[in-house]
Coordinates of C-alpha atoms in Angstrom, one line a residue:
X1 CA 51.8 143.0 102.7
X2 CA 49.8 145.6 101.6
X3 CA 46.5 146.4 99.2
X4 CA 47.0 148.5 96.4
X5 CA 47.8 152.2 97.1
X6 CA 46.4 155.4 95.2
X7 CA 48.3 156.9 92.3
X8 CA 50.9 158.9 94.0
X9 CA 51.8 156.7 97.2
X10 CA 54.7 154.1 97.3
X11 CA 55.1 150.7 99.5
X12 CA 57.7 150.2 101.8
X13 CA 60.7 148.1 100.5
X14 CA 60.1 144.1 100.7
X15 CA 55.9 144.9 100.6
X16 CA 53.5 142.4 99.1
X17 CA 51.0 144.6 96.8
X18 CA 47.5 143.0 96.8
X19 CA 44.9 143.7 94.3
X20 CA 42.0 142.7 92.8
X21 CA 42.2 142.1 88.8
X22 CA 40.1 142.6 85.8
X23 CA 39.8 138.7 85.3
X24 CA 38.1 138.2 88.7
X25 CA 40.4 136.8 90.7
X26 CA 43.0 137.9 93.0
X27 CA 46.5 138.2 92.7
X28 CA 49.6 139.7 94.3
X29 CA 53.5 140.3 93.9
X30 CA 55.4 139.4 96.2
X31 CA 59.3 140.2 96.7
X32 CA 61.3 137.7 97.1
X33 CA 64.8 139.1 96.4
X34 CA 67.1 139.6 93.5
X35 CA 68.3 137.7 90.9
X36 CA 72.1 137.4 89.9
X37 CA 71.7 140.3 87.8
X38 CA 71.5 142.1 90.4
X39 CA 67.5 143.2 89.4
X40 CA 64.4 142.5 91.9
X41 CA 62.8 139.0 91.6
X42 CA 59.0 139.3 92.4
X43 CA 56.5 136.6 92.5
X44 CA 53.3 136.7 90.6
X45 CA 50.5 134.6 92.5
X46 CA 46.6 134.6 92.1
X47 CA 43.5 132.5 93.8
X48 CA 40.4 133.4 93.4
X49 CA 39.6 134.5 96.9
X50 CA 41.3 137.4 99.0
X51 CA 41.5 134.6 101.7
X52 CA 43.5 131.9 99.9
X53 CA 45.7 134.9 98.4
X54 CA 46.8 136.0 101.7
X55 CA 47.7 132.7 102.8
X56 CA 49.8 132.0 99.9
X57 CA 51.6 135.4 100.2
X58 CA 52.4 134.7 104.0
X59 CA 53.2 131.5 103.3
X60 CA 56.1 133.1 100.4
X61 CA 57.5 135.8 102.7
X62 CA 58.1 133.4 105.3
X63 CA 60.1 131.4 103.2
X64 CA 61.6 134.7 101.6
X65 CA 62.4 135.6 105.0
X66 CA 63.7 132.2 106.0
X67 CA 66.0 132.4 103.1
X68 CA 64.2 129.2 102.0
X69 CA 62.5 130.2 98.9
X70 CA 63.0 129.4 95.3
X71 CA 65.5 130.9 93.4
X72 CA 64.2 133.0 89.7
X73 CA 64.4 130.9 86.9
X74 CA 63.7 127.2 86.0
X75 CA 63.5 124.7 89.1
X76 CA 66.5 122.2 89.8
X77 CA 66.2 119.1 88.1
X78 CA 68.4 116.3 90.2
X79 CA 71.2 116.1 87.2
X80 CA 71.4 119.7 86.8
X81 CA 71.6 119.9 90.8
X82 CA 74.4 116.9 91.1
X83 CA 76.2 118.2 88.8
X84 CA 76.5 121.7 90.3
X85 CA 77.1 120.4 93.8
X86 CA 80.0 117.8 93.1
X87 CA 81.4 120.4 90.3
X88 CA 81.0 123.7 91.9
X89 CA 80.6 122.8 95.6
X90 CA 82.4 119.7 96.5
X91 CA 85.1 120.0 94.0
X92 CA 86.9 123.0 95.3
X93 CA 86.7 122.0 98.9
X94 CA 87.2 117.8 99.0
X95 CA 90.4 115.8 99.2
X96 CA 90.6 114.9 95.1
X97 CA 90.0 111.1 96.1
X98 CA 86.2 111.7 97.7
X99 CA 85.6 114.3 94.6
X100 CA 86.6 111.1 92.5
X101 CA 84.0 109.2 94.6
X102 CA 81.4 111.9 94.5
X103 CA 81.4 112.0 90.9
X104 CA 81.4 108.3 90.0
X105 CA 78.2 108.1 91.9
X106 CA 76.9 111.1 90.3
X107 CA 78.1 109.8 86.6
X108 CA 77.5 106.6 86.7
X109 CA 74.4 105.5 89.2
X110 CA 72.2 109.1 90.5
X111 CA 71.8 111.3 87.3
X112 CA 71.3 108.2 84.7
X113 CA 68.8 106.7 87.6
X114 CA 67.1 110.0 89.0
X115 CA 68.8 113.0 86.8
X116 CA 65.1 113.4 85.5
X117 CA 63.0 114.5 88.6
X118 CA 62.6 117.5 89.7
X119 CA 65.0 118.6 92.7
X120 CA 62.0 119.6 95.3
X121 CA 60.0 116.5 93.9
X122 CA 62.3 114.0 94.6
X123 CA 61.0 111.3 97.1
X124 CA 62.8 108.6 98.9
X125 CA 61.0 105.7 97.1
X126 CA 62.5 107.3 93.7
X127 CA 66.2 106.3 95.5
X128 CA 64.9 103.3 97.1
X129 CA 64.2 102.1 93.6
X130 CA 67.5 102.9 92.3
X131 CA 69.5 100.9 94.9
X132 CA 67.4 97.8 94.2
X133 CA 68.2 98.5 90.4
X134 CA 71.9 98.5 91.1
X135 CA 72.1 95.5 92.8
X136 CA 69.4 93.7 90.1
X137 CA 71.6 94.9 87.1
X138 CA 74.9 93.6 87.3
X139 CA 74.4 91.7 91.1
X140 CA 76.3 94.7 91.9
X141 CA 77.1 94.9 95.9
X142 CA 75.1 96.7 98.4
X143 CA 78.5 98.7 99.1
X144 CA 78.5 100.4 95.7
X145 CA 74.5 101.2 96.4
X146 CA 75.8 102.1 99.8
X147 CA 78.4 104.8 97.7
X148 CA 75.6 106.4 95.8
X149 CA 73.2 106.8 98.8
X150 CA 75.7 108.4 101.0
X151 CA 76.8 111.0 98.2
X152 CA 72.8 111.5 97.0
X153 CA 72.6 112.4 101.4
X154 CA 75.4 115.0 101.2
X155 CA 74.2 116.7 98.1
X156 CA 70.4 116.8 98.7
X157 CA 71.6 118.2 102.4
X158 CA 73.7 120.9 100.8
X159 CA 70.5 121.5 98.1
X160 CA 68.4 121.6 101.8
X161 CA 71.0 124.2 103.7
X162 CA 70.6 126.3 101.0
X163 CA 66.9 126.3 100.8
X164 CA 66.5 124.8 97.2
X165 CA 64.1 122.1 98.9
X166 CA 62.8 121.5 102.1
X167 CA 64.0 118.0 102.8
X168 CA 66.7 115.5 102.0
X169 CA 64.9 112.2 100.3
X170 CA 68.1 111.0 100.8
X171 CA 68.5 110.6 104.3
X172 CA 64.9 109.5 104.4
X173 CA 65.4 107.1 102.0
X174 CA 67.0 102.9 103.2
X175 CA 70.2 101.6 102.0
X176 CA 70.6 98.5 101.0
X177 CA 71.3 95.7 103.6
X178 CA 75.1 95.1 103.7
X179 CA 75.9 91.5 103.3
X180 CA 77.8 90.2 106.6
X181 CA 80.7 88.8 104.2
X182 CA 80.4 92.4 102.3
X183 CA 81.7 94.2 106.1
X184 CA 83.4 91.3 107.6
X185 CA 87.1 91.4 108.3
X186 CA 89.4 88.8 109.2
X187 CA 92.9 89.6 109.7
X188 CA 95.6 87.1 108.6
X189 CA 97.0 85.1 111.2
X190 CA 100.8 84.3 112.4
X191 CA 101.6 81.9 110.0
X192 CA 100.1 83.9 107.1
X193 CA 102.3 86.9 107.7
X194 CA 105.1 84.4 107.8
X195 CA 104.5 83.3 104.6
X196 CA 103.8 86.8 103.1
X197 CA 106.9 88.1 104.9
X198 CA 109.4 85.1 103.7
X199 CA 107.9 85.8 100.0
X200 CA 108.2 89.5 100.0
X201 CA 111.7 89.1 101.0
X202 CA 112.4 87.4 97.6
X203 CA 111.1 91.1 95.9
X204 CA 111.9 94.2 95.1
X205 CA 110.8 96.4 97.7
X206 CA 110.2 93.8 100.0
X207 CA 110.4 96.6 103.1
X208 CA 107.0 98.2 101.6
X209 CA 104.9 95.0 102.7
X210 CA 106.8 95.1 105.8
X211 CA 105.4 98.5 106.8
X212 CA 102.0 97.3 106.0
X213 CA 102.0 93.9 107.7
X214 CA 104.4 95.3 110.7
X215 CA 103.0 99.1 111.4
X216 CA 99.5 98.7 109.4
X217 CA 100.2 101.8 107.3
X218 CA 97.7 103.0 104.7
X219 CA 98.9 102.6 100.9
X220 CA 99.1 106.1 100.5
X221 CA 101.1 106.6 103.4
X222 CA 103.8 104.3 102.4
X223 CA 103.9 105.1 98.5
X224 CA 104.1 108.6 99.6
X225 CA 106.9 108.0 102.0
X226 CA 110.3 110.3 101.4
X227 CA 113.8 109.6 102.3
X228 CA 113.8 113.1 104.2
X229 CA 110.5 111.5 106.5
X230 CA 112.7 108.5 107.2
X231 CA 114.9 108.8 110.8
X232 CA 116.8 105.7 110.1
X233 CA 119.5 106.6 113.3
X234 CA 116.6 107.4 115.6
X235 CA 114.4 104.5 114.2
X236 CA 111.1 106.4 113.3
X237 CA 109.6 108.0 110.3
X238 CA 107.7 110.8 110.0
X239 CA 103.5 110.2 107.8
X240 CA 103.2 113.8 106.1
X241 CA 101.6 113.0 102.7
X242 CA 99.3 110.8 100.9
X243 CA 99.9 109.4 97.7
X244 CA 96.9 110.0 94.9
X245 CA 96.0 107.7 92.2
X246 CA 97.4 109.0 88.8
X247 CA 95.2 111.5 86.6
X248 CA 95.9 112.2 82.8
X249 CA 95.1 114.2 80.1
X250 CA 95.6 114.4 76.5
X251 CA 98.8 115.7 74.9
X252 CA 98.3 114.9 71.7
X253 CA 97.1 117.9 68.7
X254 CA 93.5 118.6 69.0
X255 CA 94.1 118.5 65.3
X256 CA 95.1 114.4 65.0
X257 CA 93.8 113.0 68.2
X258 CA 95.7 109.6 69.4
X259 CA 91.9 108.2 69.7
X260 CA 93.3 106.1 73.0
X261 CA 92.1 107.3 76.4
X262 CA 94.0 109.9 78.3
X263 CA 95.9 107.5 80.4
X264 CA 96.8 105.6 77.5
X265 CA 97.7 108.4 75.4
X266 CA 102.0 107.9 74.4
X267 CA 101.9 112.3 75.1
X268 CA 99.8 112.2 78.2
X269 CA 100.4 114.4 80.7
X270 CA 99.6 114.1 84.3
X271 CA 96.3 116.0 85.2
X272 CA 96.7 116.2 89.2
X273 CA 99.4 116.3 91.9
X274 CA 101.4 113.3 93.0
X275 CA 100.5 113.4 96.8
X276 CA 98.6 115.7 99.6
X277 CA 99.2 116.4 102.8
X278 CA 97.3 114.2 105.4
X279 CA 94.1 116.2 106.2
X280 CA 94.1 115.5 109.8
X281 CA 96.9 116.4 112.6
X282 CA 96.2 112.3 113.7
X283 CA 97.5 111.8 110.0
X284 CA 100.6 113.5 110.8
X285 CA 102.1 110.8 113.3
X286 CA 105.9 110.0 114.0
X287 CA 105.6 105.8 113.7
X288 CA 109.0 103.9 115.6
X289 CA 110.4 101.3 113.4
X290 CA 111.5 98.1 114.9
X291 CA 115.4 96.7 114.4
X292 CA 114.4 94.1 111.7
X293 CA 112.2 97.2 109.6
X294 CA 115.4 99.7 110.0
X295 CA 117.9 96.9 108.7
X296 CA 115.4 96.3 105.4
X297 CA 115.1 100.1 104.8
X298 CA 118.9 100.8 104.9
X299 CA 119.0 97.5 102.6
X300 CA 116.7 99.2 100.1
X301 CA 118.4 102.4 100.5
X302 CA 121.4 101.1 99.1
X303 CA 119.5 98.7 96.5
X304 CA 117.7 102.1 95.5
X305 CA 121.4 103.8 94.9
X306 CA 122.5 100.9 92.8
X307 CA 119.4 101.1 90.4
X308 CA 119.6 104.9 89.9
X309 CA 124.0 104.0 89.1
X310 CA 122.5 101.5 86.5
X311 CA 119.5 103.7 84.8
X312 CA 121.6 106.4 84.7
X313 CA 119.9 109.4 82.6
X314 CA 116.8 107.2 82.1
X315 CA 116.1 107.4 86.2
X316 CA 113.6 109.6 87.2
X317 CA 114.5 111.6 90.2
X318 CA 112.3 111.6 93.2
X319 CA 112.8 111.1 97.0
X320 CA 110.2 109.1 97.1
X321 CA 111.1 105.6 99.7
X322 CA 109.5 103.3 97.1
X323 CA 109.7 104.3 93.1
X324 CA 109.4 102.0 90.4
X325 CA 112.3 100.7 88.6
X326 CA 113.5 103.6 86.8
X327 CA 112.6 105.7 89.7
X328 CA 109.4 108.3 90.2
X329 CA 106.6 107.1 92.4
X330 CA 104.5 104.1 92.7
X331 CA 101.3 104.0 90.7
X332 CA 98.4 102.8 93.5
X333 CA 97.2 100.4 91.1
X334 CA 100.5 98.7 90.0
X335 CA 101.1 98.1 94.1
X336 CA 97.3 96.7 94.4
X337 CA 98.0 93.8 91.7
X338 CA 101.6 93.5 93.5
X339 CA 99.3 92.4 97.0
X340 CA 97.5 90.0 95.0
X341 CA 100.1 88.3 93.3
X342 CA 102.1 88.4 96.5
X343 CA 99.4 87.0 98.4
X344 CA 99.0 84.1 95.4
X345 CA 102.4 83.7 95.4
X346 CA 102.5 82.9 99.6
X347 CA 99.5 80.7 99.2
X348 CA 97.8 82.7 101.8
X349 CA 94.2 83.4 100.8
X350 CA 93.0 86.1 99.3
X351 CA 92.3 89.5 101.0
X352 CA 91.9 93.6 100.3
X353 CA 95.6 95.0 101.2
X354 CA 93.6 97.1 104.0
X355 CA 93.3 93.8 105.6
X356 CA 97.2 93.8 106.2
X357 CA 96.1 96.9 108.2
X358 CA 93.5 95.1 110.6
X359 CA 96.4 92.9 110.3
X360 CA 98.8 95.5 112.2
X361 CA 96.4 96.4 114.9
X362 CA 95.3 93.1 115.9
X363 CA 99.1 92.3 116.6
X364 CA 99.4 95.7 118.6
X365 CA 96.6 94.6 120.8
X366 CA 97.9 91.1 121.6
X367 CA 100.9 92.8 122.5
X368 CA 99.8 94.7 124.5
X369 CA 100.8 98.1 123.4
X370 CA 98.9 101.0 125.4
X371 CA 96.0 102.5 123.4
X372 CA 97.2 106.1 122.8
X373 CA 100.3 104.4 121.9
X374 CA 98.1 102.1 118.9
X375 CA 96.1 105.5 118.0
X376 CA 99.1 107.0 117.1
X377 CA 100.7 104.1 115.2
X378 CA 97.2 103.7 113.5
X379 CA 96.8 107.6 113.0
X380 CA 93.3 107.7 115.0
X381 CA 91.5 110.8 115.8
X382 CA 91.2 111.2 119.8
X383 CA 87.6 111.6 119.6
X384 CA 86.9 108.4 117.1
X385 CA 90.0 106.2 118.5
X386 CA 87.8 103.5 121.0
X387 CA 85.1 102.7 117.9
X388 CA 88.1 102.1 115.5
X389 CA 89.5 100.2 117.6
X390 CA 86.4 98.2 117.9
X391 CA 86.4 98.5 114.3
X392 CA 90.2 97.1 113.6
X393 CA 91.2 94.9 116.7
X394 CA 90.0 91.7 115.9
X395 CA 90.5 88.9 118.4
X396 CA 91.9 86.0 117.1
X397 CA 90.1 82.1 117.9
X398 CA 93.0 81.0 120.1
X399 CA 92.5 83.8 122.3
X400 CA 88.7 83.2 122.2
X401 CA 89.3 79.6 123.4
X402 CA 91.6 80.5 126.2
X403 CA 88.9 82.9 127.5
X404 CA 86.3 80.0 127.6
X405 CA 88.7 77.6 128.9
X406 CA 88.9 80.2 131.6
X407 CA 84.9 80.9 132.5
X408 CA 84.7 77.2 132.2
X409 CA 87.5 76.9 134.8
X410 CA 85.8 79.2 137.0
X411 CA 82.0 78.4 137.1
X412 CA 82.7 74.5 136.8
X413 CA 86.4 73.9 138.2
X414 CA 89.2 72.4 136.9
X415 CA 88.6 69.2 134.5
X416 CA 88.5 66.1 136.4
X417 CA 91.7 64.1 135.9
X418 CA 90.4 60.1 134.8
X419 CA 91.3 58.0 137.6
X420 CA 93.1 54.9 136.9
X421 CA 91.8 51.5 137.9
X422 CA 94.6 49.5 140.0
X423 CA 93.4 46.2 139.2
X424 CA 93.5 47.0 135.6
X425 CA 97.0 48.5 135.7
X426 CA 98.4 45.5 137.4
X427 CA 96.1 43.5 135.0
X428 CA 94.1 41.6 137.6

């Protein structure tokens, strides 16, 4: 920071010039980098007192310096911010199921709700309002609130890494309460998977429920399944890949559009890949298949064979385990409105098919199967295994009833055995 030098001398690179002006007041420019251009960026400020003005300047070059100051140009507004994060930032470097999440939230709930404010003006009440607006319009659920406030926290803390504002409203902002019945999980008891298990036996692809209710894999794991993942000798498969929910685009002429959407359209053409690789090593997990699974799959192997013999040129070739009836993969939503009718069809009540999961790892437990041995089934991160198993192993009421039979046993003793009255029993 300097005063304004003679005619003849230059500041140093990065110096503040300080002057006072014809108008009266002070000012200064200060540097505060370059713009994309490549040119200088400086910032014009004035006060009307040398004091104030050098305040303001150190206050800028600490921020310059910091790498925390405002870029040249007009100030982030919260759409024009979203929408550079989930397109720009997140896009390239998330699994294409969270960008789907990402920008739903940003579509839908944050830039219609608080797209207007200003990015470094943005205050936690703002989102606070939102959330209660959700849920008042539509008596949607404290989760989907719950989905907009946790992408608003990751944006706003990528706008505050970068320096575009100086804290995340977002974090300081409070969710929703969830609803007990909104987080609760039961899993299905015994008899329930009996039911679901005699009825998916009557189906096509009965051995896909199997893998769900048995080993508690996710739906993307088993619709992504191959044949060359499946060790039907050695009785394991191999989890590589997930399967993603189907994308389209047009393929109609520009010229006479179809007017349908893109997934509707009768020329659409896919718009993303079929599956990804897991994104963790936990992911990729050999899983052992017990005798009754290996028999099913070598079943629907050769069912599989017969249905490609019958299509003939109208099968789609894949090596996907599970394809629909003229071969090529599952759709995720065609298997999703298989669970419920399934589940309808068993009588067994209603329930999200990543119940049949909590399903899978409550059984583990009761079995007794080691915990490394469950992680790896379940495809748990070593560091974040014992909370989901807190998370997943639910323990079922008989077992809650034998424990209190148990304590009750041991701080009380045994139930006392009615004595019989002689006299009666002879019936004097």
């Amino acid at each position: 920071m300097a005063e304004k030098k003679k005619k003849g001398t230059r500041r140093a690179n990065g110096e503040s010039a300080i002057y006072f002006g014809k108008d009266g007041r002070w000012h200064a420019r200060v540097p505060m980098g370059y713009k994309d251009n490549g040119e200088p960026y400086r910032r014009h400020v004035t006060r009307p007192t040398r004091e104030e003005l050098v305040d303001e300047v150190r206050r800028l070059e600490k921020q310059r310096d910091a790498g925390s100051a405002r870029q040249p140009g007009k100030p982030w507004t919260v759409e024009k911010w979203l929408w550079h994060w989930v397109e720009d930032i997140a896009k390239p470097t998330v699994s294409e199921n969270t960008y789907d999440g990402y920008e739903v939230a940003v579509r839908v709930h944050l830039v219609p709700g608080v797209g207007k404010h200003r990015l470094d003006r943005l205050q936690p009440e703002h989102l606070e309002s939102l959330y209660r607006r959700m849920q008042a319009n539509g008596a949607r659920k404290a989760g989907t609130a719950h989905q907009a406030h946790r992408t608003a926290r990751t944006a706003l803390g990528e706008a505050v890494r970068r320096g575009y504002v100086a804290k995340n409203a977002a974090a300081l902002a409070k969710p929703p309460r969830m609803e007990e019945d909104e987080s609760e999980v039961e899993p299905y008891a015994v008899e329930e998977v009996q039911r679901l298990l005699l009825e998916a036996n009557k189906r096509r692809n009965s051995s896909r429920w199997m893998l769900a209710l048995a080993l508690g894999l996710r739906q993307g794991e088993t619709l992504g399944l191959r044949w060359a993942d499946v060790d039907l000798d050695n009785e394991y498969l191999k989890l590589r890949r997930n399967r993603l929910r189907p994308r389209y685009k047009h393929g109609c002429p520009e010229a006479s559009p179809c007017g349908r959407k893109a997934g509707y359209c009768p020329d659409k053409m896919q718009a993303r890949r079929e599956t990804k690789n897991t994104k963790s090593r936990a992911g990729r997990r050999a899983v052992p298949l017990p005798g009754p699974l290996v028999a099913m799959l070598r079943a629907h192997a050769k069912t599989q064979e017969r249905e490609r013999k019958t299509a003939g040129d109208l099968w789609t070739e894949s090596d996907y385990v599970f394809t629909k009836l003229l071969g090529g993969p599952l759709s995720p939503n065609t298997d999703y409105h298989d669970w419920k009718r399934l589940l309808e069809d068993a009588k067994v009540r209603d329930g999200r098919l990543h119940d049949a999961r909590h399903t899978a790892a409550t059984v583990l437990m009761l079995l007794g199967v080691p915990d490394r041995v469950i992680d790896q089934i379940m495809g748990w991160e070593p560091g974040t295994s014992a909370s989901m198993r807190a998370r997943y192993l639910h323990v079922p009421d008989a077992m809650l009833k034998d424990v209190a039979k148990k304590i009750a046993d041991a701080i009380w003793g045994p139930p006392e055995t009615p004595s019989v009255d002689k006299n009666q029993d002879n019936g004097g």
